[in-house]
C-alpha cells in the first residue's frame, strides 16, 4: 500500500471472475527446493513453485545443509550429522543413500554437481577439503585441501560451472575462489575478497556470488558481468 496514513477515496475495482480450473496440469515456471529443520534434528525438503505452493515434501533423518540439482529432476543433499551422509532424492520423492560414514568425508556441509553430470564435489568443514565422488557412491578422492583456514568449522559454499570449474566461498580463508583442478588455480588468491554463497548457471558460463552486506556479483568465466544490489 501507500504510506503516509490518512483516508481517501479509492476507485472501485471490477471483479473479474477466474476461469474454471484446467484439466491439463500447468507446469510451474520455477521450482525451488528448500531445506528446513533444526541443526541437530530431523529435516525436511520442501519443493515449491514460484507462488509458494508446495509441490512435495521429503523427510530426512537430519537437516540438509547443502543441496544440488542432479540432471533434470534429481536432488542430492549433504547431511553433516551422524558421521556425514550424501543422499539422493529422485523425481518421485524416493530417498536413497549415496555415501555415509566415509573416513574422508566426515562433515559434508555443501555439495555441487555440474549440469548433465554424475560427478559430485563435496565441501567438508572438519576435514577442511573439497572431495570428489559421484552419484554411484565412488570412494571420495581429495580434490583440494584447504590449508591455513582460521575457523574450526568454516562456512563453505560450493558450485560447479558448465566448463567444470569449481566455485568456492568461505570465511575460513576468506573469499570467493575459482578452481580448475590444476596447481595454478589452486594456489592463487580469491576473485572476491569476502565470504559468500555461490551458484552456477546450468546453460552458460555465468555464475554468481554474494558479498556482504547486500551485493550479488555475476561473472562469466573470470570476467565480471554486473553487480546487483
PDB file of C-alpha atoms in Angstrom:
ATOM      1  CA  UNK A   1       0.000   0.000   0.000  1.00  0.00           C
ATOM      2  CA  UNK A   2       0.930   3.645   0.110  1.00  0.00           C
ATOM      3  CA  UNK A   3       2.448   5.121   3.267  1.00  0.00           C
ATOM      4  CA  UNK A   4       1.532   8.408   4.920  1.00  0.00           C
ATOM      5  CA  UNK A   5      -1.664   7.394   6.695  1.00  0.00           C
ATOM      6  CA  UNK A   6      -4.971   9.189   6.315  1.00  0.00           C
ATOM      7  CA  UNK A   7      -8.026   8.118   4.414  1.00  0.00           C
ATOM      8  CA  UNK A   8      -9.027   8.816   0.863  1.00  0.00           C
ATOM      9  CA  UNK A   9     -11.403   7.830  -1.865  1.00  0.00           C
ATOM     10  CA  UNK A  10     -10.264   4.728  -3.713  1.00  0.00           C
ATOM     11  CA  UNK A  11     -11.721   3.715  -7.078  1.00  0.00           C
ATOM     12  CA  UNK A  12     -13.838   0.595  -7.076  1.00  0.00           C
ATOM     13  CA  UNK A  13     -12.212  -2.426  -8.674  1.00  0.00           C
ATOM     14  CA  UNK A  14     -14.023  -4.559 -11.200  1.00  0.00           C
ATOM     15  CA  UNK A  15     -14.127  -8.142 -10.009  1.00  0.00           C
ATOM     16  CA  UNK A  16     -13.004 -10.353 -12.849  1.00  0.00           C
ATOM     17  CA  UNK A  17     -14.195 -13.962 -12.488  1.00  0.00           C
ATOM     18  CA  UNK A  18     -11.494 -16.616 -12.639  1.00  0.00           C
ATOM     19  CA  UNK A  19     -11.695 -19.175 -15.422  1.00  0.00           C
ATOM     20  CA  UNK A  20     -12.570 -22.736 -14.395  1.00  0.00           C
ATOM     21  CA  UNK A  21      -9.601 -24.959 -13.495  1.00  0.00           C
ATOM     22  CA  UNK A  22      -7.938 -26.560 -16.462  1.00  0.00           C
ATOM     23  CA  UNK A  23      -7.947 -30.323 -16.706  1.00  0.00           C
ATOM     24  CA  UNK A  24      -4.433 -30.145 -18.125  1.00  0.00           C
ATOM     25  CA  UNK A  25      -1.860 -29.638 -15.311  1.00  0.00           C
ATOM     26  CA  UNK A  26       0.181 -26.465 -15.751  1.00  0.00           C
ATOM     27  CA  UNK A  27       3.934 -26.845 -15.458  1.00  0.00           C
ATOM     28  CA  UNK A  28       5.366 -24.397 -12.890  1.00  0.00           C
ATOM     29  CA  UNK A  29       7.636 -21.704 -14.282  1.00  0.00           C
ATOM     30  CA  UNK A  30      10.096 -22.297 -11.462  1.00  0.00           C
ATOM     31  CA  UNK A  31      10.633 -24.989  -8.854  1.00  0.00           C
ATOM     32  CA  UNK A  32      12.569 -24.327  -5.652  1.00  0.00           C
ATOM     33  CA  UNK A  33      13.924 -26.945  -3.258  1.00  0.00           C
ATOM     34  CA  UNK A  34      14.170 -25.641   0.313  1.00  0.00           C
ATOM     35  CA  UNK A  35      15.850 -27.492   3.187  1.00  0.00           C
ATOM     36  CA  UNK A  36      14.327 -26.953   6.643  1.00  0.00           C
ATOM     37  CA  UNK A  37      14.894 -28.270  10.142  1.00  0.00           C
ATOM     38  CA  UNK A  38      16.813 -27.853  13.381  1.00  0.00           C
ATOM     39  CA  UNK A  39      20.583 -28.151  13.336  1.00  0.00           C
ATOM     40  CA  UNK A  40      20.714 -31.480  15.176  1.00  0.00           C
ATOM     41  CA  UNK A  41      17.230 -32.822  14.463  1.00  0.00           C
ATOM     42  CA  UNK A  42      15.363 -34.418  11.567  1.00  0.00           C
ATOM     43  CA  UNK A  43      14.932 -32.397   8.394  1.00  0.00           C
ATOM     44  CA  UNK A  44      12.552 -31.872   5.527  1.00  0.00           C
ATOM     45  CA  UNK A  45      12.964 -30.697   1.956  1.00  0.00           C
ATOM     46  CA  UNK A  46      10.049 -28.743   0.508  1.00  0.00           C
ATOM     47  CA  UNK A  47       9.578 -28.415  -3.233  1.00  0.00           C
ATOM     48  CA  UNK A  48       7.607 -25.260  -4.048  1.00  0.00           C
ATOM     49  CA  UNK A  49       6.563 -23.372  -7.172  1.00  0.00           C
ATOM     50  CA  UNK A  50       7.078 -19.689  -7.931  1.00  0.00           C
ATOM     51  CA  UNK A  51       3.935 -18.779  -5.977  1.00  0.00           C
ATOM     52  CA  UNK A  52       4.954 -20.655  -2.828  1.00  0.00           C
ATOM     53  CA  UNK A  53       2.629 -23.585  -3.453  1.00  0.00           C
ATOM     54  CA  UNK A  54       4.027 -26.827  -2.020  1.00  0.00           C
ATOM     55  CA  UNK A  55       4.558 -29.478  -4.699  1.00  0.00           C
ATOM     56  CA  UNK A  56       6.108 -32.115  -2.437  1.00  0.00           C
ATOM     57  CA  UNK A  57       7.768 -32.813   0.928  1.00  0.00           C
ATOM     58  CA  UNK A  58      10.545 -35.317   1.690  1.00  0.00           C
ATOM     59  CA  UNK A  59      11.566 -36.322   5.227  1.00  0.00           C
ATOM     60  CA  UNK A  60      15.246 -36.862   6.064  1.00  0.00           C
ATOM     61  CA  UNK A  61      16.920 -38.270   9.207  1.00  0.00           C
ATOM     62  CA  UNK A  62      18.832 -34.981   9.673  1.00  0.00           C
ATOM     63  CA  UNK A  63      18.651 -31.489   8.222  1.00  0.00           C
ATOM     64  CA  UNK A  64      20.431 -30.994   4.908  1.00  0.00           C
ATOM     65  CA  UNK A  65      22.824 -28.039   4.869  1.00  0.00           C
ATOM     66  CA  UNK A  66      23.583 -28.290   1.139  1.00  0.00           C
ATOM     67  CA  UNK A  67      21.508 -29.165  -1.931  1.00  0.00           C
ATOM     68  CA  UNK A  68      22.408 -29.656  -5.599  1.00  0.00           C
ATOM     69  CA  UNK A  69      20.305 -30.494  -8.643  1.00  0.00           C
ATOM     70  CA  UNK A  70      21.176 -33.804 -10.324  1.00  0.00           C
ATOM     71  CA  UNK A  71      20.423 -33.731 -14.036  1.00  0.00           C
ATOM     72  CA  UNK A  72      16.801 -32.693 -14.727  1.00  0.00           C
ATOM     73  CA  UNK A  73      14.750 -33.805 -11.737  1.00  0.00           C
ATOM     74  CA  UNK A  74      17.049 -35.365  -9.128  1.00  0.00           C
ATOM     75  CA  UNK A  75      18.387 -33.724  -5.980  1.00  0.00           C
ATOM     76  CA  UNK A  76      21.455 -34.526  -3.861  1.00  0.00           C
ATOM     77  CA  UNK A  77      21.570 -33.430  -0.218  1.00  0.00           C
ATOM     78  CA  UNK A  78      24.519 -33.076   2.176  1.00  0.00           C
ATOM     79  CA  UNK A  79      23.771 -34.076   5.799  1.00  0.00           C
ATOM     80  CA  UNK A  80      26.699 -33.359   8.120  1.00  0.00           C
ATOM     81  CA  UNK A  81      25.299 -35.229  11.150  1.00  0.00           C
ATOM     82  CA  UNK A  82      25.838 -38.843  12.252  1.00  0.00           C
ATOM     83  CA  UNK A  83      29.192 -39.286  10.516  1.00  0.00           C
ATOM     84  CA  UNK A  84      28.116 -37.469   7.363  1.00  0.00           C
ATOM     85  CA  UNK A  85      25.743 -38.543   4.603  1.00  0.00           C
ATOM     86  CA  UNK A  86      25.078 -37.763   0.966  1.00  0.00           C
ATOM     87  CA  UNK A  87      21.522 -38.647  -0.038  1.00  0.00           C
ATOM     88  CA  UNK A  88      19.736 -38.564  -3.397  1.00  0.00           C
ATOM     89  CA  UNK A  89      16.067 -37.800  -3.985  1.00  0.00           C
ATOM     90  CA  UNK A  90      14.646 -38.867  -7.339  1.00  0.00           C
ATOM     91  CA  UNK A  91      11.765 -37.278  -9.260  1.00  0.00           C
ATOM     92  CA  UNK A  92       9.218 -39.420  -7.381  1.00  0.00           C
ATOM     93  CA  UNK A  93      10.491 -38.338  -3.947  1.00  0.00           C
ATOM     94  CA  UNK A  94      12.257 -41.634  -3.229  1.00  0.00           C
ATOM     95  CA  UNK A  95      15.308 -41.189  -0.968  1.00  0.00           C
ATOM     96  CA  UNK A  96      18.478 -43.279  -1.287  1.00  0.00           C
ATOM     97  CA  UNK A  97      21.894 -43.039   0.381  1.00  0.00           C
ATOM     98  CA  UNK A  98      24.879 -42.280  -1.860  1.00  0.00           C
ATOM     99  CA  UNK A  99      27.576 -42.143   0.805  1.00  0.00           C
ATOM    100  CA  UNK A 100      27.765 -42.375   4.596  1.00  0.00           C
ATOM    101  CA  UNK A 101      30.361 -42.738   7.362  1.00  0.00           C
ATOM    102  CA  UNK A 102      33.250 -42.225   4.957  1.00  0.00           C
ATOM    103  CA  UNK A 103      36.577 -41.550   6.684  1.00  0.00           C
ATOM    104  CA  UNK A 104      37.456 -38.777   4.220  1.00  0.00           C
ATOM    105  CA  UNK A 105      34.068 -37.010   4.265  1.00  0.00           C
ATOM    106  CA  UNK A 106      33.083 -36.771   7.927  1.00  0.00           C
ATOM    107  CA  UNK A 107      31.112 -33.494   7.955  1.00  0.00           C
ATOM    108  CA  UNK A 108      29.767 -32.589   4.490  1.00  0.00           C
ATOM    109  CA  UNK A 109      28.139 -29.146   4.624  1.00  0.00           C
ATOM    110  CA  UNK A 110      27.605 -28.423   0.928  1.00  0.00           C
ATOM    111  CA  UNK A 111      27.522 -30.298  -2.361  1.00  0.00           C
ATOM    112  CA  UNK A 112      27.791 -29.373  -6.046  1.00  0.00           C
ATOM    113  CA  UNK A 113      27.057 -31.174  -9.324  1.00  0.00           C
ATOM    114  CA  UNK A 114      27.820 -29.908 -12.825  1.00  0.00           C
ATOM    115  CA  UNK A 115      24.984 -29.741 -15.338  1.00  0.00           C
ATOM    116  CA  UNK A 116      24.284 -33.078 -17.072  1.00  0.00           C
ATOM    117  CA  UNK A 117      26.856 -34.825 -14.899  1.00  0.00           C
ATOM    118  CA  UNK A 118      27.007 -37.506 -12.199  1.00  0.00           C
ATOM    119  CA  UNK A 119      30.210 -36.139 -10.617  1.00  0.00           C
ATOM    120  CA  UNK A 120      29.882 -34.570  -7.162  1.00  0.00           C
ATOM    121  CA  UNK A 121      32.153 -32.159  -5.293  1.00  0.00           C
ATOM    122  CA  UNK A 122      31.607 -32.181  -1.522  1.00  0.00           C
ATOM    123  CA  UNK A 123      32.704 -29.434   0.886  1.00  0.00           C
ATOM    124  CA  UNK A 124      33.724 -30.779   4.313  1.00  0.00           C
ATOM    125  CA  UNK A 125      34.455 -28.230   7.049  1.00  0.00           C
ATOM    126  CA  UNK A 126      36.011 -30.634   9.563  1.00  0.00           C
ATOM    127  CA  UNK A 127      38.298 -32.470   7.117  1.00  0.00           C
ATOM    128  CA  UNK A 128      38.883 -28.987   5.577  1.00  0.00           C
ATOM    129  CA  UNK A 129      38.732 -30.196   1.999  1.00  0.00           C
ATOM    130  CA  UNK A 130      36.808 -30.409  -1.221  1.00  0.00           C
ATOM    131  CA  UNK A 131      36.356 -34.066  -2.176  1.00  0.00           C
ATOM    132  CA  UNK A 132      35.191 -35.641  -5.438  1.00  0.00           C
ATOM    133  CA  UNK A 133      32.766 -38.551  -5.697  1.00  0.00           C
ATOM    134  CA  UNK A 134      29.743 -39.411  -7.858  1.00  0.00           C
ATOM    135  CA  UNK A 135      26.089 -40.364  -7.566  1.00  0.00           C
ATOM    136  CA  UNK A 136      27.058 -44.068  -7.591  1.00  0.00           C
ATOM    137  CA  UNK A 137      28.939 -43.571  -4.304  1.00  0.00           C
ATOM    138  CA  UNK A 138      32.508 -43.859  -5.566  1.00  0.00           C
ATOM    139  CA  UNK A 139      35.137 -43.631  -2.814  1.00  0.00           C
ATOM    140  CA  UNK A 140      35.788 -39.887  -2.376  1.00  0.00           C
ATOM    141  CA  UNK A 141      39.088 -38.510  -3.641  1.00  0.00           C
ATOM    142  CA  UNK A 142      40.752 -35.327  -2.445  1.00  0.00           C
ATOM    143  CA  UNK A 143      40.068 -32.507  -4.914  1.00  0.00           C
ATOM    144  CA  UNK A 144      41.502 -29.607  -2.941  1.00  0.00           C
ATOM    145  CA  UNK A 145      42.951 -29.353   0.567  1.00  0.00           C
ATOM    146  CA  UNK A 146      42.142 -26.137   2.428  1.00  0.00           C
ATOM    147  CA  UNK A 147      45.171 -25.080   4.421  1.00  0.00           C
ATOM    148  CA  UNK A 148      45.520 -22.024   6.602  1.00  0.00           C
ATOM    149  CA  UNK A 149      41.818 -21.555   7.309  1.00  0.00           C
ATOM    150  CA  UNK A 150      41.042 -19.798  10.603  1.00  0.00           C
ATOM    151  CA  UNK A 151      37.871 -21.486  11.903  1.00  0.00           C
ATOM    152  CA  UNK A 152      37.264 -24.931  13.417  1.00  0.00           C
ATOM    153  CA  UNK A 153      34.114 -25.307  11.292  1.00  0.00           C
ATOM    154  CA  UNK A 154      34.325 -22.784   8.482  1.00  0.00           C
ATOM    155  CA  UNK A 155      31.359 -21.716   6.390  1.00  0.00           C
ATOM    156  CA  UNK A 156      31.510 -23.298   2.928  1.00  0.00           C
ATOM    157  CA  UNK A 157      29.554 -22.900  -0.308  1.00  0.00           C
ATOM    158  CA  UNK A 158      30.413 -24.799  -3.494  1.00  0.00           C
ATOM    159  CA  UNK A 159      29.160 -24.911  -7.100  1.00  0.00           C
ATOM    160  CA  UNK A 160      30.380 -26.202 -10.488  1.00  0.00           C
ATOM    161  CA  UNK A 161      30.215 -24.240 -13.749  1.00  0.00           C
ATOM    162  CA  UNK A 162      29.490 -25.681 -17.186  1.00  0.00           C
ATOM    163  CA  UNK A 163      33.216 -25.526 -18.040  1.00  0.00           C
ATOM    164  CA  UNK A 164      33.915 -27.723 -14.962  1.00  0.00           C
ATOM    165  CA  UNK A 165      35.420 -25.028 -12.750  1.00  0.00           C
ATOM    166  CA  UNK A 166      34.675 -25.376  -9.038  1.00  0.00           C
ATOM    167  CA  UNK A 167      33.470 -22.230  -7.267  1.00  0.00           C
ATOM    168  CA  UNK A 168      34.100 -21.998  -3.540  1.00  0.00           C
ATOM    169  CA  UNK A 169      33.116 -19.415  -0.933  1.00  0.00           C
ATOM    170  CA  UNK A 170      34.356 -19.497   2.655  1.00  0.00           C
ATOM    171  CA  UNK A 171      35.065 -17.485   5.777  1.00  0.00           C
ATOM    172  CA  UNK A 172      37.994 -19.769   6.621  1.00  0.00           C
ATOM    173  CA  UNK A 173      40.473 -18.475   4.082  1.00  0.00           C
ATOM    174  CA  UNK A 174      38.200 -15.527   3.376  1.00  0.00           C
ATOM    175  CA  UNK A 175      36.900 -15.040  -0.157  1.00  0.00           C
ATOM    176  CA  UNK A 176      35.364 -16.499  -3.314  1.00  0.00           C
ATOM    177  CA  UNK A 177      37.665 -18.852  -5.240  1.00  0.00           C
ATOM    178  CA  UNK A 178      37.545 -20.495  -8.675  1.00  0.00           C
ATOM    179  CA  UNK A 179      39.442 -23.773  -9.184  1.00  0.00           C
ATOM    180  CA  UNK A 180      40.129 -25.815 -12.296  1.00  0.00           C
ATOM    181  CA  UNK A 181      41.892 -28.784 -10.723  1.00  0.00           C
ATOM    182  CA  UNK A 182      45.414 -27.541 -11.535  1.00  0.00           C
ATOM    183  CA  UNK A 183      48.246 -26.128  -9.420  1.00  0.00           C
ATOM    184  CA  UNK A 184      47.900 -22.603 -10.823  1.00  0.00           C
ATOM    185  CA  UNK A 185      44.256 -22.033  -9.922  1.00  0.00           C
ATOM    186  CA  UNK A 186      44.633 -23.971  -6.666  1.00  0.00           C
ATOM    187  CA  UNK A 187      47.312 -21.610  -5.347  1.00  0.00           C
ATOM    188  CA  UNK A 188      46.082 -18.193  -6.468  1.00  0.00           C
ATOM    189  CA  UNK A 189      44.074 -15.732  -4.438  1.00  0.00           C
ATOM    190  CA  UNK A 190      40.317 -15.135  -4.349  1.00  0.00           C
ATOM    191  CA  UNK A 191      38.335 -13.467  -7.141  1.00  0.00           C
ATOM    192  CA  UNK A 192      36.229 -11.696  -4.500  1.00  0.00           C
ATOM    193  CA  UNK A 193      37.576 -10.705  -1.078  1.00  0.00           C
ATOM    194  CA  UNK A 194      34.795 -11.778   1.285  1.00  0.00           C
ATOM    195  CA  UNK A 195      32.879 -14.925   2.159  1.00  0.00           C
ATOM    196  CA  UNK A 196      29.654 -15.667   0.276  1.00  0.00           C
ATOM    197  CA  UNK A 197      27.352 -18.193  -1.308  1.00  0.00           C
ATOM    198  CA  UNK A 198      27.999 -19.315  -4.885  1.00  0.00           C
ATOM    199  CA  UNK A 199      25.730 -20.640  -7.649  1.00  0.00           C
ATOM    200  CA  UNK A 200      26.340 -21.551 -11.299  1.00  0.00           C
ATOM    201  CA  UNK A 201      24.056 -21.324 -14.339  1.00  0.00           C
ATOM    202  CA  UNK A 202      23.351 -24.694 -15.980  1.00  0.00           C
ATOM    203  CA  UNK A 203      23.139 -23.311 -19.529  1.00  0.00           C
ATOM    204  CA  UNK A 204      26.005 -20.808 -19.817  1.00  0.00           C
ATOM    205  CA  UNK A 205      29.371 -19.886 -18.310  1.00  0.00           C
ATOM    206  CA  UNK A 206      27.733 -17.399 -15.940  1.00  0.00           C
ATOM    207  CA  UNK A 207      27.895 -17.769 -12.185  1.00  0.00           C
ATOM    208  CA  UNK A 208      27.136 -15.604  -9.163  1.00  0.00           C
ATOM    209  CA  UNK A 209      28.415 -14.993  -5.643  1.00  0.00           C
ATOM    210  CA  UNK A 210      27.097 -12.982  -2.730  1.00  0.00           C
ATOM    211  CA  UNK A 211      29.179 -10.382  -0.894  1.00  0.00           C
ATOM    212  CA  UNK A 212      28.226  -8.760   2.403  1.00  0.00           C
ATOM    213  CA  UNK A 213      26.173  -6.759   3.106  1.00  0.00           C
ATOM    214  CA  UNK A 214      23.900  -6.609   0.035  1.00  0.00           C
ATOM    215  CA  UNK A 215      25.615  -7.481  -3.253  1.00  0.00           C
ATOM    216  CA  UNK A 216      25.418 -10.267  -5.818  1.00  0.00           C
ATOM    217  CA  UNK A 217      28.356 -10.349  -8.251  1.00  0.00           C
ATOM    218  CA  UNK A 218      27.712 -12.006 -11.614  1.00  0.00           C
ATOM    219  CA  UNK A 219      30.648 -13.376 -13.624  1.00  0.00           C
ATOM    220  CA  UNK A 220      31.080 -15.093 -16.982  1.00  0.00           C
ATOM    221  CA  UNK A 221      34.133 -17.272 -16.600  1.00  0.00           C
ATOM    222  CA  UNK A 222      36.601 -14.966 -14.843  1.00  0.00           C
ATOM    223  CA  UNK A 223      35.136 -11.763 -16.243  1.00  0.00           C
ATOM    224  CA  UNK A 224      32.796  -9.644 -14.074  1.00  0.00           C
ATOM    225  CA  UNK A 225      29.451  -9.022 -15.794  1.00  0.00           C
ATOM    226  CA  UNK A 226      27.421  -6.989 -13.334  1.00  0.00           C
ATOM    227  CA  UNK A 227      26.831  -6.330  -9.640  1.00  0.00           C
ATOM    228  CA  UNK A 228      23.299  -6.467  -8.240  1.00  0.00           C
ATOM    229  CA  UNK A 229      22.162  -4.792  -5.027  1.00  0.00           C
TER     230      UNK A 229
END
